[in-house]
Each structure stands twice: as C-alpha cells, then as structure tokens.
C-alpha cells in the first residue's frame, strides 16, 4: 500500500474507496464504487470519481486502474434490463467514452441476460 496520500481515498458518503498499491514493479489504482439509487446523486458520484481518477493518473501515470463495484445503473438497457427503459446515466456514459474501460462481463458474455436483481414476480429485472 502506498501511504501518505494527501487526497482522501474515500468519499464522505462511503460510496467510493480507493487503494493505491504497488506489486513490484507495477502500481495499481483500485477503485470500488457503490452507486446511488437516484440519478442525480449517481451522476455527482461518477463525476467526482472521474475527477479523483484524473488526480491519481497525474500522480501515478503508469498505474493500472481497476474500477469495479455496483454502479446501480446499466450501460445497455436492451440487454441488461427487462423491460428496457430510458434511465441512462449521462455522467457514466461520459466516463465510459473518456477512459475506454472494459466491461469484463459483457466482453465474456456479450448476450447473456442473467440479472442480479428482480422484483418478486420478475416483471422487472436488471443486471
């Protein structure tokens, strides 16, 4: 663990935690985010996280970034939610376009419709 960070590695709501670790000779920035249930708060969380990632990239330009967690949003309504609806998270879409991440689930299972949440009668589902 790289110690002595001047930036807080967590946010005040407990929805983001970051570890910056060195596994010789590679530095990793590990980001875990637990998204908010409402769109406005989620957009704020993603925007702040993107800004923090920018700060860490400046400090550790060669670091590999691994960002995971439960974002409480889906990127593709047609594949990841039933029934699909328009609840896109513009800030998350912006980040996705800016940092070009890999959605490992979608990469390995491009058409899998397994959902991690559903209501009692399964009329609403999301991944």
Coordinates of C-alpha atoms in Angstrom, one line a residue:
X1 CA 0.0 0.0 0.0
X2 CA 1.3 3.4 -0.9
X3 CA 0.9 5.6 2.1
X4 CA 0.9 9.3 2.7
X5 CA -1.8 10.3 0.3
X6 CA -2.9 13.9 0.6
X7 CA -6.2 13.2 -1.1
X8 CA -8.8 11.3 0.8
X9 CA -9.2 7.8 -0.5
X10 CA -12.8 7.5 0.5
X11 CA -15.7 9.9 0.0
X12 CA -17.8 11.2 2.8
X13 CA -20.8 9.1 2.0
X14 CA -18.8 5.8 1.9
X15 CA -19.7 5.1 -1.7
X16 CA -16.2 5.2 -3.0
X17 CA -13.0 3.7 -1.7
X18 CA -9.6 3.7 -3.4
X19 CA -6.4 1.7 -2.8
X20 CA -3.2 2.6 -4.5
X21 CA -0.9 -0.4 -4.2
X22 CA 2.4 -1.4 -5.7
X23 CA 3.1 -5.0 -6.7
X24 CA 6.6 -4.7 -7.8
X25 CA 7.1 -3.1 -10.2
X26 CA 3.5 -2.3 -11.1
X27 CA 1.3 0.3 -9.4
X28 CA -2.4 -0.3 -9.3
X29 CA -5.2 2.1 -8.5
X30 CA -8.1 0.1 -7.3
X31 CA -11.4 1.9 -7.2
X32 CA -14.6 0.5 -5.7
X33 CA -17.8 2.4 -6.2
X34 CA -21.3 1.7 -4.8
X35 CA -23.7 3.7 -6.9
X36 CA -26.6 5.7 -5.5
X37 CA -30.2 4.8 -6.2
X38 CA -31.1 8.2 -7.6
X39 CA -29.8 9.5 -10.9
X40 CA -28.7 13.0 -9.8
X41 CA -26.7 11.6 -6.8
X42 CA -25.2 8.9 -9.1
X43 CA -24.1 11.5 -11.7
X44 CA -22.4 13.5 -8.9
X45 CA -20.7 10.4 -7.6
X46 CA -19.4 9.4 -11.1
X47 CA -18.3 12.9 -11.9
X48 CA -16.4 13.2 -8.6
X49 CA -14.9 9.8 -9.1
X50 CA -13.7 10.7 -12.6
X51 CA -12.1 13.8 -11.2
X52 CA -10.3 11.8 -8.5
X53 CA -9.1 9.2 -11.0
X54 CA -7.7 12.2 -13.0
X55 CA -5.8 13.3 -9.9
X56 CA -4.4 9.8 -9.4
X57 CA -3.4 9.4 -13.0
X58 CA -1.4 12.6 -12.7
X59 CA 0.4 11.3 -9.6
X60 CA 0.8 7.8 -10.9
X61 CA 0.8 8.0 -14.7
X62 CA 1.9 4.4 -15.3
X63 CA -0.6 2.9 -12.8
X64 CA -3.1 0.3 -14.0
X65 CA -6.7 1.3 -13.0
X66 CA -9.1 -1.3 -11.9
X67 CA -12.6 0.2 -11.2
X68 CA -15.4 -2.1 -10.0
X69 CA -18.3 -2.2 -7.7
X70 CA -22.1 -1.9 -8.0
X71 CA -22.8 1.2 -10.1
X72 CA -26.6 0.8 -9.7
X73 CA -27.0 1.5 -13.3
X74 CA -26.8 -0.5 -16.5
X75 CA -25.0 0.6 -19.7
X76 CA -27.2 -1.2 -22.2
X77 CA -30.9 -1.0 -21.4
X78 CA -31.8 -3.5 -24.2
X79 CA -29.5 -6.3 -22.8
X80 CA -29.2 -5.5 -19.1
X81 CA -32.8 -4.6 -18.0
X82 CA -36.2 -6.0 -18.5
X83 CA -38.3 -4.3 -19.6
X84 CA -35.8 -1.7 -21.1
X85 CA -36.4 1.9 -20.2
X86 CA -34.6 5.1 -20.7
X87 CA -32.6 5.7 -17.5
X88 CA -29.2 6.3 -18.9
X89 CA -26.6 7.8 -16.7
X90 CA -25.1 10.5 -18.8
X91 CA -22.1 11.0 -16.5
X92 CA -21.2 7.3 -16.5
X93 CA -21.6 7.3 -20.3
X94 CA -19.2 10.3 -20.5
X95 CA -16.7 8.5 -18.3
X96 CA -17.0 5.3 -20.4
X97 CA -16.3 7.3 -23.5
X98 CA -13.5 9.2 -21.9
X99 CA -11.5 6.4 -20.2
X100 CA -12.5 3.5 -22.6
X101 CA -12.9 0.8 -19.9
X102 CA -13.6 -2.9 -20.4
X103 CA -16.9 -4.3 -19.1
X104 CA -15.5 -7.8 -18.4
X105 CA -18.9 -9.3 -18.0
X106 CA -20.1 -8.1 -21.4
X107 CA -16.8 -9.0 -23.0
X108 CA -17.0 -12.6 -21.8
X109 CA -20.8 -13.0 -22.1
X110 CA -22.0 -10.5 -24.8
X111 CA -25.6 -11.6 -25.0
X112 CA -26.1 -13.2 -21.5
X113 CA -29.3 -11.9 -19.9
X114 CA -28.6 -13.1 -16.4
X115 CA -29.9 -10.5 -14.0
X116 CA -28.7 -9.9 -10.5
X117 CA -32.0 -8.2 -9.3
X118 CA -35.7 -8.7 -9.9
X119 CA -38.9 -7.8 -8.2
X120 CA -41.0 -10.6 -6.6
X121 CA -42.9 -11.5 -9.7
X122 CA -39.9 -11.0 -12.0
X123 CA -41.7 -8.4 -14.1
X124 CA -38.8 -6.0 -13.5
X125 CA -35.2 -7.2 -13.8
X126 CA -31.8 -5.7 -14.1
X127 CA -28.2 -6.9 -14.3

